[in-house]
Coordinates of C-alpha atoms in Angstrom, one line a residue:
M1 CA 93.8 116.7 100.7
L2 CA 90.9 114.4 101.5
P3 CA 87.8 115.5 99.6
L4 CA 85.5 117.3 102.0
R5 CA 82.5 115.3 100.7
L6 CA 83.9 112.3 102.5
L7 CA 83.8 114.1 105.9
P8 CA 80.1 113.3 106.7
E9 CA 80.8 109.6 106.1
A10 CA 83.7 109.8 108.5
I11 CA 81.6 111.4 111.1
S12 CA 78.7 108.9 110.7
R13 CA 81.0 105.9 110.6
Y14 CA 82.8 107.1 113.8
Y15 CA 79.8 108.7 115.3
R16 CA 81.2 109.0 118.8
V17 CA 83.4 111.8 117.5
A18 CA 80.4 114.1 117.3
T19 CA 80.5 115.6 120.8
P20 CA 78.4 118.7 121.5
R21 CA 81.5 120.8 121.6
R22 CA 82.7 119.5 118.2
V23 CA 79.3 119.9 116.6
T24 CA 79.0 123.4 117.9
N25 CA 82.5 124.3 116.7
A26 CA 81.8 122.9 113.2
A27 CA 78.6 124.9 113.0
K28 CA 80.5 128.1 114.0
V29 CA 83.1 127.4 111.3
G30 CA 80.5 126.8 108.7
L31 CA 78.7 130.0 109.6
S32 CA 81.9 132.0 109.6
Y33 CA 82.8 130.6 106.2
A34 CA 79.4 131.5 104.8
L35 CA 79.5 135.1 106.2
S36 CA 83.1 135.5 104.9
N37 CA 81.8 134.7 101.4
V38 CA 78.9 137.1 101.7
L39 CA 80.9 140.0 103.2
K40 CA 84.1 139.3 101.2
R41 CA 86.3 139.6 104.3
D42 CA 87.6 137.2 106.9
I43 CA 85.0 136.3 109.5
R44 CA 86.3 133.7 111.9
M45 CA 84.3 131.8 114.6
G46 CA 85.5 128.5 115.9
R47 CA 88.7 126.5 115.2
P48 CA 89.6 124.1 112.4
F49 CA 87.7 120.8 112.6
M50 CA 90.2 119.0 110.3
L51 CA 93.9 118.8 111.1
M52 CA 96.5 117.6 108.6
V53 CA 99.9 116.8 110.2
E54 CA 103.0 116.0 108.3
P55 CA 104.9 113.2 110.1
T56 CA 107.8 113.6 107.8
N57 CA 108.8 115.0 104.4
H58 CA 111.4 112.3 103.7
C59 CA 110.5 109.7 101.1
N60 CA 112.1 106.5 99.9
L61 CA 110.8 106.9 96.3
K62 CA 111.6 109.3 93.5
C63 CA 108.2 109.9 92.0
P64 CA 108.7 112.5 89.2
L65 CA 105.6 114.6 90.0
C66 CA 106.2 114.8 93.8
P67 CA 108.5 117.6 95.1
S68 CA 109.5 115.3 98.0
G69 CA 110.7 112.6 95.6
N70 CA 111.9 114.5 92.6
G71 CA 114.3 116.7 94.6
E72 CA 112.6 120.0 93.9
M73 CA 111.6 120.6 97.5
T74 CA 113.7 123.3 99.0
R75 CA 112.5 123.3 102.7
P76 CA 114.5 121.3 105.3
R77 CA 113.8 117.6 105.7
G78 CA 113.0 115.9 109.0
H79 CA 110.5 114.0 111.2
M80 CA 108.0 115.5 113.6
E81 CA 108.8 114.6 117.2
L82 CA 106.1 112.7 119.1
E83 CA 105.9 115.4 121.8
H84 CA 105.5 118.1 119.2
F85 CA 102.7 116.2 117.7
K86 CA 101.0 115.7 121.1
K87 CA 101.3 119.4 121.8
V88 CA 99.7 120.5 118.5
F89 CA 97.1 117.7 118.5
D90 CA 96.1 118.1 122.2
D91 CA 95.6 121.9 121.6
L92 CA 93.0 121.2 119.0
A93 CA 91.6 117.7 119.9
D94 CA 88.4 118.8 121.6
D95 CA 87.3 120.5 118.4
L96 CA 88.5 118.0 115.8
L97 CA 86.4 115.7 113.7
L98 CA 89.3 114.3 111.7
C99 CA 93.1 114.1 111.7
L100 CA 95.0 113.4 108.5
L101 CA 98.5 112.1 109.1
W102 CA 100.3 112.8 105.8
N103 CA 101.4 115.6 103.5
Q104 CA 104.7 115.3 101.7
G105 CA 106.9 112.3 102.3
E106 CA 106.2 108.8 103.4
P107 CA 104.5 108.8 106.8
F108 CA 105.8 105.4 107.9
L109 CA 109.4 106.6 107.8
N110 CA 108.5 108.4 111.1
P111 CA 109.1 105.7 113.7
N112 CA 106.4 107.3 115.9
L113 CA 103.6 107.2 113.4
T114 CA 101.5 104.5 115.1
K115 CA 102.1 106.1 118.4
M116 CA 100.6 109.3 117.0
I117 CA 97.6 107.4 115.7
R118 CA 97.1 105.7 119.1
H119 CA 97.3 109.1 120.8
A120 CA 94.6 110.5 118.6
A121 CA 92.4 107.4 119.1
D122 CA 92.7 107.9 122.8
R123 CA 91.2 111.3 122.3
N124 CA 88.4 109.9 120.1
V125 CA 89.6 111.6 116.9
P126 CA 89.4 109.5 113.7
T127 CA 92.7 109.3 111.8
I128 CA 93.6 108.6 108.2
T129 CA 97.1 108.1 106.8
S130 CA 98.5 107.3 103.3
T131 CA 101.4 105.2 102.4
N132 CA 103.4 103.8 99.4
V133 CA 103.3 100.5 101.4
H134 CA 107.1 99.8 101.4
Y135 CA 107.2 99.8 105.2
I136 CA 104.5 97.2 105.9
R137 CA 106.9 94.3 105.7
T138 CA 105.9 91.8 108.4
A139 CA 102.7 90.4 109.9
A140 CA 103.7 92.1 113.2
E141 CA 103.9 95.5 111.5
A142 CA 100.6 95.0 109.8
E143 CA 99.0 94.0 113.1
D144 CA 100.4 97.1 114.8
I145 CA 98.6 99.2 112.2
I146 CA 95.3 97.4 112.6
Q147 CA 95.5 97.6 116.4
S148 CA 96.6 101.3 116.5
G149 CA 93.1 102.7 116.2
L150 CA 93.6 104.0 112.7
S151 CA 90.3 104.8 111.0
E152 CA 91.4 104.6 107.3
L153 CA 94.5 103.5 105.5
I154 CA 95.2 104.7 102.0
L155 CA 97.5 102.3 100.0
C156 CA 99.0 103.8 96.9
L157 CA 99.3 101.4 93.9
D158 CA 99.6 103.1 90.5
G159 CA 100.0 100.1 88.2
V160 CA 98.8 96.5 88.1
D161 CA 102.2 95.1 87.0
P162 CA 105.9 95.8 87.8
D163 CA 106.7 97.6 84.5
T164 CA 103.8 100.0 84.7
Y165 CA 104.2 100.6 88.5
V166 CA 107.8 101.8 88.3
K167 CA 107.2 104.2 85.5
Y168 CA 105.8 106.6 88.1
R169 CA 106.8 105.0 91.5
V170 CA 110.5 105.3 90.7
G171 CA 112.7 103.3 93.0
G172 CA 109.7 101.3 94.2
D173 CA 109.2 97.5 94.4
F174 CA 105.9 96.3 93.0
D175 CA 106.1 92.9 94.6
R176 CA 106.9 94.4 98.0
V177 CA 103.9 96.7 97.7
V178 CA 101.6 93.8 96.8
Q179 CA 102.9 91.8 99.7
G180 CA 102.3 94.8 102.1
I181 CA 98.7 95.2 100.9
E182 CA 98.1 91.4 101.4
L183 CA 99.7 91.6 104.9
V184 CA 97.5 94.4 106.1
A185 CA 94.3 93.0 104.6
E186 CA 95.1 89.6 106.1
A187 CA 95.8 91.1 109.5
K188 CA 92.5 92.9 109.5
R189 CA 90.7 89.6 108.7
R190 CA 92.7 87.6 111.2
L191 CA 92.0 90.1 114.0
Q192 CA 88.3 90.4 112.9
A193 CA 88.8 94.2 113.1
S194 CA 86.3 96.7 111.7
T195 CA 88.9 99.3 111.2
P196 CA 90.9 100.7 109.5
R197 CA 89.0 101.0 106.3
I198 CA 91.5 99.8 103.7
H199 CA 91.5 102.2 100.7
L200 CA 93.5 101.4 97.5
Q201 CA 94.4 104.5 95.6
F202 CA 95.2 104.4 91.8
I203 CA 96.4 107.6 90.2
L204 CA 95.3 107.8 86.6
M205 CA 98.2 108.4 84.2
K206 CA 99.0 107.8 80.5
Q207 CA 100.9 104.6 81.4
N208 CA 98.0 103.0 83.4
E209 CA 94.8 104.5 82.0
G210 CA 93.9 101.2 80.3
Q211 CA 94.3 99.3 83.6
V212 CA 91.2 100.5 85.5
D213 CA 89.3 97.3 85.2
A214 CA 92.4 95.4 86.2
A215 CA 92.8 97.7 89.2
R216 CA 89.2 97.0 90.2
Q217 CA 89.8 93.3 90.1
M218 CA 93.0 93.7 92.2
A219 CA 91.0 95.6 94.8
R220 CA 88.5 92.7 95.0
D221 CA 91.3 90.1 95.1
F222 CA 93.0 92.0 97.9
G223 CA 89.8 92.3 99.9
V224 CA 90.1 96.0 100.4
D225 CA 87.1 98.2 101.3
R226 CA 87.5 101.1 98.8
L227 CA 89.1 102.0 95.5
S228 CA 89.8 105.6 94.5
L229 CA 90.7 106.5 90.9
K230 CA 92.5 109.8 91.4
T231 CA 93.6 112.2 88.7
A232 CA 97.2 113.2 88.4
Q233 CA 98.6 116.7 89.2
V234 CA 101.2 118.1 86.8
Y235 CA 103.4 121.2 87.0
T236 CA 104.8 121.6 83.5
E237 CA 103.8 121.1 79.9
E238 CA 106.5 118.4 79.7
D239 CA 104.9 116.6 82.7
A240 CA 101.6 116.9 81.0
Q241 CA 102.8 115.3 77.8
I242 CA 104.5 112.4 79.7
F243 CA 101.9 111.6 82.4
L244 CA 98.4 112.9 81.7
P245 CA 96.0 110.3 80.3
T246 CA 95.0 110.5 76.7
D247 CA 91.4 110.3 77.8
E248 CA 90.6 113.8 79.0
S249 CA 87.7 112.5 81.2
K250 CA 90.3 110.8 83.4
S251 CA 92.2 114.1 84.0
R252 CA 91.6 117.2 86.2
Y253 CA 92.8 119.3 83.3
D254 CA 91.3 120.6 80.0
Y255 CA 93.5 120.0 77.0
A256 CA 94.1 122.7 74.5
E257 CA 96.6 123.7 71.9
D258 CA 98.0 126.4 74.2
G259 CA 98.5 124.0 77.1
V260 CA 96.5 122.4 79.9
K261 CA 94.6 124.1 82.7
T262 CA 92.4 122.9 85.5
K263 CA 88.8 122.2 84.6
G264 CA 86.3 125.0 85.5
T265 CA 86.7 128.5 86.8
I266 CA 88.5 129.4 90.0
K267 CA 86.2 131.0 92.5
N268 CA 87.3 133.5 95.1
T269 CA 86.7 131.2 98.0
C270 CA 88.3 128.1 99.6
R271 CA 86.7 126.1 102.4
H272 CA 90.0 124.6 103.6
L273 CA 91.1 128.0 104.9
W274 CA 88.2 127.9 107.4
Y275 CA 87.6 124.2 107.9
S276 CA 91.2 122.8 108.1
T277 CA 94.8 123.6 108.7
V278 CA 98.2 121.9 107.9
V279 CA 101.1 121.6 110.4
N280 CA 104.3 120.4 108.8
W281 CA 106.9 118.3 110.5
D282 CA 108.9 121.3 111.9
G283 CA 105.8 123.1 113.1
A284 CA 105.4 125.4 110.1
V285 CA 101.7 126.1 109.4
S286 CA 100.5 126.0 105.7
P287 CA 97.2 127.0 104.3
C288 CA 96.7 123.6 102.6
C289 CA 98.6 120.6 101.2
F290 CA 99.0 122.3 97.8
D291 CA 101.6 124.6 99.5
K292 CA 104.1 121.9 99.2
D293 CA 107.2 123.9 99.9
V294 CA 105.6 126.2 102.5
H295 CA 105.8 129.3 100.4
Y296 CA 102.8 130.7 102.2
G297 CA 103.9 130.0 105.8
L298 CA 101.2 131.3 108.1
G299 CA 103.0 130.8 111.5
D300 CA 104.8 128.3 113.7
T301 CA 103.7 125.8 116.4
S302 CA 107.2 125.0 117.6
N303 CA 109.1 126.5 120.5
G304 CA 106.0 127.1 122.7
H305 CA 103.9 128.9 120.1
V306 CA 100.2 128.4 120.6
F307 CA 98.1 127.4 117.5
D308 CA 95.3 129.9 118.2
E309 CA 97.9 132.7 117.8
V310 CA 98.5 131.5 114.3
W311 CA 94.9 130.8 113.4
E312 CA 93.8 134.3 114.5
G313 CA 97.0 136.0 113.4
E314 CA 97.6 138.6 110.8
R315 CA 99.1 136.3 108.2
Y316 CA 96.2 133.9 108.2
T317 CA 93.7 136.7 108.1
Q318 CA 95.5 138.4 105.2
F319 CA 95.7 135.1 103.3
R320 CA 92.0 134.5 103.7
N321 CA 91.2 138.0 102.6
D322 CA 93.5 137.6 99.5
I323 CA 91.6 134.4 98.5
L324 CA 88.3 136.1 98.9
K325 CA 89.5 139.0 96.8
D326 CA 91.3 137.2 93.9
R327 CA 92.2 133.6 94.4
S328 CA 93.6 133.3 90.9
A329 CA 96.4 135.7 92.0
V330 CA 97.8 133.1 94.3
P331 CA 100.0 130.7 92.2
I332 CA 99.3 127.5 94.2
C333 CA 95.5 128.0 93.6
N334 CA 95.9 127.9 89.9
N335 CA 96.8 124.2 90.0
C336 CA 94.4 123.3 92.8
S337 CA 91.3 121.1 92.6
E338 CA 89.3 122.8 95.4
G339 CA 86.0 123.9 94.1
L340 CA 86.7 122.5 90.7
K341 CA 85.4 119.2 89.2
G342 CA 87.8 116.4 88.6
M343 CA 90.2 115.7 91.4
F344 CA 88.8 112.2 91.7
Y345 CA 87.6 110.3 88.6
D346 CA 85.8 107.9 90.9
I347 CA 85.7 106.7 94.5
E348 CA 84.2 103.2 94.6
E349 CA 83.2 100.8 97.4
V350 CA 84.6 97.4 96.7
A351 CA 82.2 94.5 96.8
P352 CA 83.3 91.4 98.6

């Protein structure tokens, strides 16, 4: 999930998004979140001002810490249909400040992704998507992305050389990724476009923790706008031993003899349950992107269902109340970075 501290920048950068209705809705949501924390029960005014849509949960890679790639995902696979996206998006568009087009899977495997972006841009809603870069193969594909109206493009590169890269991005092609990054950066310069912001992401792991300076240099050489150094999420002690950096400051976990645990203390609150929502490729609504297999399905937007029925429904209300009562009792929250320090080691602007 995009860190909420980046939302004010997104609004200021794309200021036309801040219509009176959207500002009023965001204020209502913020007030209802504050009241819910004081009264310790779900108070809901307004609608989510951030929407995460999963274009697909298919992926071309086999990344060992990703349920979509490592084969551990149990829910069905598929692509969101363009008309389904339009229905969900249009229902919320007048209140949205931002739309995120990813969750599990590789978004560019959905052939309608740039059409989704263009549709959102037509409604003056900023969009961000994230990719492993294997499907930016030609100058024409790069130009289509630049001209789509996309606000920010996150390009995932987790190693500065082929050997390091494939230790995590299993099945990936380092040279193809580098070529894709160069294509999109060059297309943006050639078209003299101000958007999308090109954002290089580097997940910090044991195999690449010594490559941070080299990653910064690559970001400058590519001519991207931003570099994020993101901490890795693990699920087992074996994963921790293999992938977590030896430098604990580059991890979202505390290291101890009895195992690793997220840094800090889980608080009985979560902004995402009031500020945002996740709609997966098949219409299933999740509380957040940490519910990777939709174990906490809160409703459905397919087959004519209206989002507000889900947002105001019993399951969403009960889930919020459960979080306000005892968030640590919800398994996905025990490996979540919301409200804790350390999801991102650093987010840096890249100097020309």
